Short mmCIF file of C-alpha atoms in Angstrom, two decimals:
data_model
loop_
_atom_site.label_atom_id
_atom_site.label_comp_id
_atom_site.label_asym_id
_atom_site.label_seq_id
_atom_site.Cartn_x
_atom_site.Cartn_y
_atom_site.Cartn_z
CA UNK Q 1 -11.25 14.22 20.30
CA UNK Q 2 -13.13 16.85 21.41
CA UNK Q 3 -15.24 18.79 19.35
CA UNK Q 4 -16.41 22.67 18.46
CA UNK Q 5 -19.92 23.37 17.42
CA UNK Q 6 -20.76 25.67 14.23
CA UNK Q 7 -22.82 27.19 16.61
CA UNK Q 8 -19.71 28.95 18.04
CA UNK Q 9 -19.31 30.74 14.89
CA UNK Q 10 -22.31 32.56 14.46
CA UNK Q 11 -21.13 35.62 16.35
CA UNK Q 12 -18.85 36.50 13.32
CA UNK Q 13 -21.28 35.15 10.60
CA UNK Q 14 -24.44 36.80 11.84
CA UNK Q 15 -23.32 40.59 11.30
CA UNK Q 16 -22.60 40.09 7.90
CA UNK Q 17 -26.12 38.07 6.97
CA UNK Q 18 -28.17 39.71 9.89
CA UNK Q 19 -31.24 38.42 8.44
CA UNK Q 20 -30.49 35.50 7.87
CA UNK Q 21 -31.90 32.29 9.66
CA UNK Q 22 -29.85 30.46 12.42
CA UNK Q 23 -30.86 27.04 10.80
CA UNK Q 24 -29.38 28.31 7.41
CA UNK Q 25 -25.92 29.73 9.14
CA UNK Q 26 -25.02 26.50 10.72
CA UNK Q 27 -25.86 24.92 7.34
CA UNK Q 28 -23.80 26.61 5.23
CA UNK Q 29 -21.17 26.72 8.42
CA UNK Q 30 -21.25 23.01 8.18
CA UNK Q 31 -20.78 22.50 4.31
CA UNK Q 32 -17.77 25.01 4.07
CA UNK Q 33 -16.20 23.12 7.03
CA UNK Q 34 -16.73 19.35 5.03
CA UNK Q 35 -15.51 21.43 1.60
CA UNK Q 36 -12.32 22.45 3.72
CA UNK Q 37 -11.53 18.93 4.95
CA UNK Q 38 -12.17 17.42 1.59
CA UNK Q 39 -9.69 19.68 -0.61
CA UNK Q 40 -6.98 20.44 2.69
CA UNK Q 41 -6.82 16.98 4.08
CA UNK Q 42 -5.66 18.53 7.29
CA UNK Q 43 -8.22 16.28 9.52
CA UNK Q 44 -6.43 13.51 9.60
CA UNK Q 45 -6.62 10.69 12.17
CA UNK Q 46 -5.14 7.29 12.91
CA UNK Q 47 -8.57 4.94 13.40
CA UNK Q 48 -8.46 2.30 16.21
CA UNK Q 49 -6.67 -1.04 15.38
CA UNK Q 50 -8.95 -3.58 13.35
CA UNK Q 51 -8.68 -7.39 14.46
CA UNK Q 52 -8.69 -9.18 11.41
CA UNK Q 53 -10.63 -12.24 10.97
CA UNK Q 54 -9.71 -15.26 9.37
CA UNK Q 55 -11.84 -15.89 5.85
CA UNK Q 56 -13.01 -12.45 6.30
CA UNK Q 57 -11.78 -9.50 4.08
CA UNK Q 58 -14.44 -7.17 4.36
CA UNK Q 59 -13.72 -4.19 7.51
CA UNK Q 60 -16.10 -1.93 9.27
CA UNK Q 61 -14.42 1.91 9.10
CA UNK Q 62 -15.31 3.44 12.15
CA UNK Q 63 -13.95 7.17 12.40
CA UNK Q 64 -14.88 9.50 15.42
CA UNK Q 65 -18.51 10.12 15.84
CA UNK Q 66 -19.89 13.24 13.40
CA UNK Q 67 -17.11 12.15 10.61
CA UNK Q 68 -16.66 9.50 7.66
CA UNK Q 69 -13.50 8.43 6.04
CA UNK Q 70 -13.23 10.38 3.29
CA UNK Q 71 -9.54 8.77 1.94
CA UNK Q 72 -7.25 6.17 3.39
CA UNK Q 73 -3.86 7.41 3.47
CA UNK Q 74 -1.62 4.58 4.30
CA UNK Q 75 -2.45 0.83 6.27
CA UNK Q 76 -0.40 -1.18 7.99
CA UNK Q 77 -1.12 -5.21 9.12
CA UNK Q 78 1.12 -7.21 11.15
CA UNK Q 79 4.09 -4.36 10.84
CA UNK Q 80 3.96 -4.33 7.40
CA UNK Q 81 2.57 -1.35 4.57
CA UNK Q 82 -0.41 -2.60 2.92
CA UNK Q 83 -0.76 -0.80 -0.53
CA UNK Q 84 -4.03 0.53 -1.88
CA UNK Q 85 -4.50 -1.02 -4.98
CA UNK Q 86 -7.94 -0.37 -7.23
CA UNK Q 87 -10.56 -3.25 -7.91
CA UNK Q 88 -9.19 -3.49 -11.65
CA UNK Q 89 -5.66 -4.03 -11.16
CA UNK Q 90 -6.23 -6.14 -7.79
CA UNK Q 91 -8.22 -8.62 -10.70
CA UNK Q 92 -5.24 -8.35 -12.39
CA UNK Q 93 -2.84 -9.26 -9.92
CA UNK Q 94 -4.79 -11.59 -7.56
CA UNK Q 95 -7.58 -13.90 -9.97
CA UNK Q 96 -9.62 -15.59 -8.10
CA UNK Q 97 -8.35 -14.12 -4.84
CA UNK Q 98 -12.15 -14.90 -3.08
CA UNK Q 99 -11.48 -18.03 -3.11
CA UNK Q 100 -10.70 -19.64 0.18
CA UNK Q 101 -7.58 -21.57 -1.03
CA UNK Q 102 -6.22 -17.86 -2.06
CA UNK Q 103 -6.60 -16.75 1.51
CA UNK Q 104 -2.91 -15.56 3.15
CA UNK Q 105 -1.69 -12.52 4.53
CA UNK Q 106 -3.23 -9.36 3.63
CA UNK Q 107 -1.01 -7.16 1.19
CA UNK Q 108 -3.58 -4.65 0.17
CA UNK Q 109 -5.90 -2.81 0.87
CA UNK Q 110 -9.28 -1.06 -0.91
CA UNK Q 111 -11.41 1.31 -0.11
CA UNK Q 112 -15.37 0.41 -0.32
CA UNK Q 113 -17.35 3.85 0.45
CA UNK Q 114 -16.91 5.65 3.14
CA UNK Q 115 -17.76 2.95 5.82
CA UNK Q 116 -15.80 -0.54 4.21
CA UNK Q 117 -12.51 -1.47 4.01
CA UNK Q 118 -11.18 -5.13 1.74
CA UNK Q 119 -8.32 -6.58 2.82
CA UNK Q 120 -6.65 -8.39 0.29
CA UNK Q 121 -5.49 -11.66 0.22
CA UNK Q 122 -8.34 -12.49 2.74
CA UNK Q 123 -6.57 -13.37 5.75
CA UNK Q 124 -6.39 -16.93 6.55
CA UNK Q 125 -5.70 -16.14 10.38
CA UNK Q 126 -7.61 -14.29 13.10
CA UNK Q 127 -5.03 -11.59 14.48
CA UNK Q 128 -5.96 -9.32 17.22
CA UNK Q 129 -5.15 -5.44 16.42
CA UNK Q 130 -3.16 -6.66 13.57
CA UNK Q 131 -4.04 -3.29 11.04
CA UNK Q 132 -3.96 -0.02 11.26
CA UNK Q 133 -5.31 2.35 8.92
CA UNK Q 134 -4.50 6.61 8.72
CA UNK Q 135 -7.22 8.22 7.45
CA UNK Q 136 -8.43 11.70 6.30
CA UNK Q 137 -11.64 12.33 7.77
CA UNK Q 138 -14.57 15.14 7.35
CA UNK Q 139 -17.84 15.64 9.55
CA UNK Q 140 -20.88 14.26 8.24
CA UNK Q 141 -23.81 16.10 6.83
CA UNK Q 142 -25.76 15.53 9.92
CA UNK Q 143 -22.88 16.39 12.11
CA UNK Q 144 -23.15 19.62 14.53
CA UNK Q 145 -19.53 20.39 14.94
CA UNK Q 146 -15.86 19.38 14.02
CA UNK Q 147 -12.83 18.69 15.80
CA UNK Q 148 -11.35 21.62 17.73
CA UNK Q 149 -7.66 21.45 16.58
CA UNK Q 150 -9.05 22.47 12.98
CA UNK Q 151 -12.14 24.45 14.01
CA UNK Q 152 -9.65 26.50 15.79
CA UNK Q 153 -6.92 27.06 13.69
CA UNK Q 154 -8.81 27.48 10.39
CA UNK Q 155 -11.78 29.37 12.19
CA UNK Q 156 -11.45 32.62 10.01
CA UNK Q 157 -11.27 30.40 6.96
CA UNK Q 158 -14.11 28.61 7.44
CA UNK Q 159 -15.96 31.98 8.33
CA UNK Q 160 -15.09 32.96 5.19
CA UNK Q 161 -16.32 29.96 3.61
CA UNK Q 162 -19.45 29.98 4.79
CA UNK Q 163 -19.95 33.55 4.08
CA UNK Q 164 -18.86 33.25 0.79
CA UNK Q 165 -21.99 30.66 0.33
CA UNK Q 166 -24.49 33.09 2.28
CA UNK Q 167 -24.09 36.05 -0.05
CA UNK Q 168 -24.23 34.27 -3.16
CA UNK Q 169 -27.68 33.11 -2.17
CA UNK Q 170 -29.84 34.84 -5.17
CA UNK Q 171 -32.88 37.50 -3.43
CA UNK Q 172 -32.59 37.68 -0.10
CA UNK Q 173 -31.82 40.47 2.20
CA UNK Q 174 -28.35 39.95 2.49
CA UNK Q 175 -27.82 38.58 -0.59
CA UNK Q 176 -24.20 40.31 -1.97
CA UNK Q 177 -22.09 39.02 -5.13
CA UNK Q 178 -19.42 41.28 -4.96
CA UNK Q 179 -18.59 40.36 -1.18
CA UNK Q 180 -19.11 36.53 -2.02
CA UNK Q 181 -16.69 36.90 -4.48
CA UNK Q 182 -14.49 38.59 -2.12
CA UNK Q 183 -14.56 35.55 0.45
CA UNK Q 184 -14.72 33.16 -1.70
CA UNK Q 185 -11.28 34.38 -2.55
CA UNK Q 186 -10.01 34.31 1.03
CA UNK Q 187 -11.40 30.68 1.60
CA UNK Q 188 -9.79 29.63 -1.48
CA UNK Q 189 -6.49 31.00 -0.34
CA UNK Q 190 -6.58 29.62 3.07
CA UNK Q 191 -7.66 26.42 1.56
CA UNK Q 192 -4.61 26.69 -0.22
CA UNK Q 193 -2.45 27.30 2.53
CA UNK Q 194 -4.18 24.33 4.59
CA UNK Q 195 -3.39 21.64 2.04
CA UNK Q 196 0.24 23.00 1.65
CA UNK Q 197 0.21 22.75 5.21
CA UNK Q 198 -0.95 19.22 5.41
CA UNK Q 199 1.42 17.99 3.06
CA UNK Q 200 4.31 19.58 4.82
CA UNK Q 201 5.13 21.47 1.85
CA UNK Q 202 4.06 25.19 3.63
CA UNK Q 203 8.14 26.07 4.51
CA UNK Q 204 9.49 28.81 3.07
CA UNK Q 205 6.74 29.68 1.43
CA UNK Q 206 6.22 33.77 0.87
CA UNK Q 207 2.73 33.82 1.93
CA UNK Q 208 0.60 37.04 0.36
CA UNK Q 209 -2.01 38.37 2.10
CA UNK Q 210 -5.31 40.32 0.74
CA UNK Q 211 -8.23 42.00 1.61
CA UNK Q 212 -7.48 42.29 4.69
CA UNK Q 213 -5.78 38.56 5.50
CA UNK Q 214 -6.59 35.28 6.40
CA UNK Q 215 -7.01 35.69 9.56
CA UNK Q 216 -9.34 38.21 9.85
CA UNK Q 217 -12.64 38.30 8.12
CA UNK Q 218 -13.73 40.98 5.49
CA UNK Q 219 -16.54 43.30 6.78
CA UNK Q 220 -18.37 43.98 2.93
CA UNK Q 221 -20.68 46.10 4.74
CA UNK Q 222 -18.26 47.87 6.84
CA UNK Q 223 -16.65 48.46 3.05
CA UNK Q 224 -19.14 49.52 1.47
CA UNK Q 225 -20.50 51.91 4.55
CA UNK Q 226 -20.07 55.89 4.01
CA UNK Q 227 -18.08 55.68 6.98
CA UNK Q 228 -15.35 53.57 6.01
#
């Protein structure tokens, strides 16, 4: 996949917060981006077939480099749909379903963090690229970009995110609550738009626009400027 840095962005974050730090920028860049993924689901990506193991039921995750898993959206072994199930009710339905003599074919599937995977019953078979798992992903808090495809096509909405975060921060020279509030209304509505999007549930939708669109972000100083 290839990848866009937060760095790109800066050119239409910095006049807005011109005082403001480079180091804080791509910070706040970064955290608007992993908000966006996390309430949109929009990143989503198929990871690369595990090989499952026989008496094993425990699975390394292993998303593109810069992202974790952040949910498992459907899984697949041998051709067939696993179902996520939670640690309660797989009690419930499987007792005992460590134990070796309990090991068969796997019929669901758990989510352990954002790095582990159980496979449940614990397959009694090694099978090479035998499950696949779709997953929503979102960049780590170390990572220095995101994927392109969403960096692109949400660009003004993250910009608004991460301004949104920038002028709520209290006493500095940019600080500015009323223009926060302002993007923090745009990012919310493309946010909005993104998740309806990802759920395919964005047709025939009447879409309003304000303050000037999504796609184009609001200038608070330009606003608030003699000249208009």
């Amino acid at each position: 996949m290839a990848t866009t840095s937060y760095e790109s962005l800066f050119p239409d974050v910095i006049p807005v917060v011109p005082d403001c730090p480079d180091s804080l920028i791509e910070r706040n860049i970064r955290s608007a981006v992993i908000e966006f993924c996390e309430k949109t689901g929009i990143y989503q990506s198929e990871l690369d077939p595990i090989t499952t193991v026989g008496n094993i039921y425990e699975y390394d995750l292993e998303p593109p480099s810069g992202t974790v898993v952040h949910k498992i959206m459907s899984g697949v072994h041998d051709g067939k749909d696993l179902e996520p199930i939670s640690s309660g009710l797989l009690e419930q339905r499987k007792p005992k379903w460590r134990e070796q003599s309990n090991n068969g074919v796997p019929e669901y599937y758990i989510k352990q963090g954002q790095s582990l995977v159980w496979l449940v019953p614990t397959p009694s078979a090694t099978m090479i690229s035998s499950t696949i798992l779709r997953t929503q992903l979102k960049p780590t808090a170390t990572s220095t970009g995101c994927d392109s495809d969403v960096m692109n096509e949400y660009r003004d909405t993250i910009i608004n995110g991460a301004l949104f975060r920038l002028l709520r921060t209290p006493g500095q020279s940019w600080t500015d609550l009323t223009g926060a509030q302002i993007y923090g209304s745009l990012f919310a509505e493309g946010v909005n738009l993104a998740e309806r999007k990802a759920r395919h549930a964005d047709e025939g939708v009447a879409r309003k626009v304000t303050y000037g669109g999504i796609n184009r972000p609001y200038k608070t100083r330009r606003r608030y400027g003699s000249g208009g």
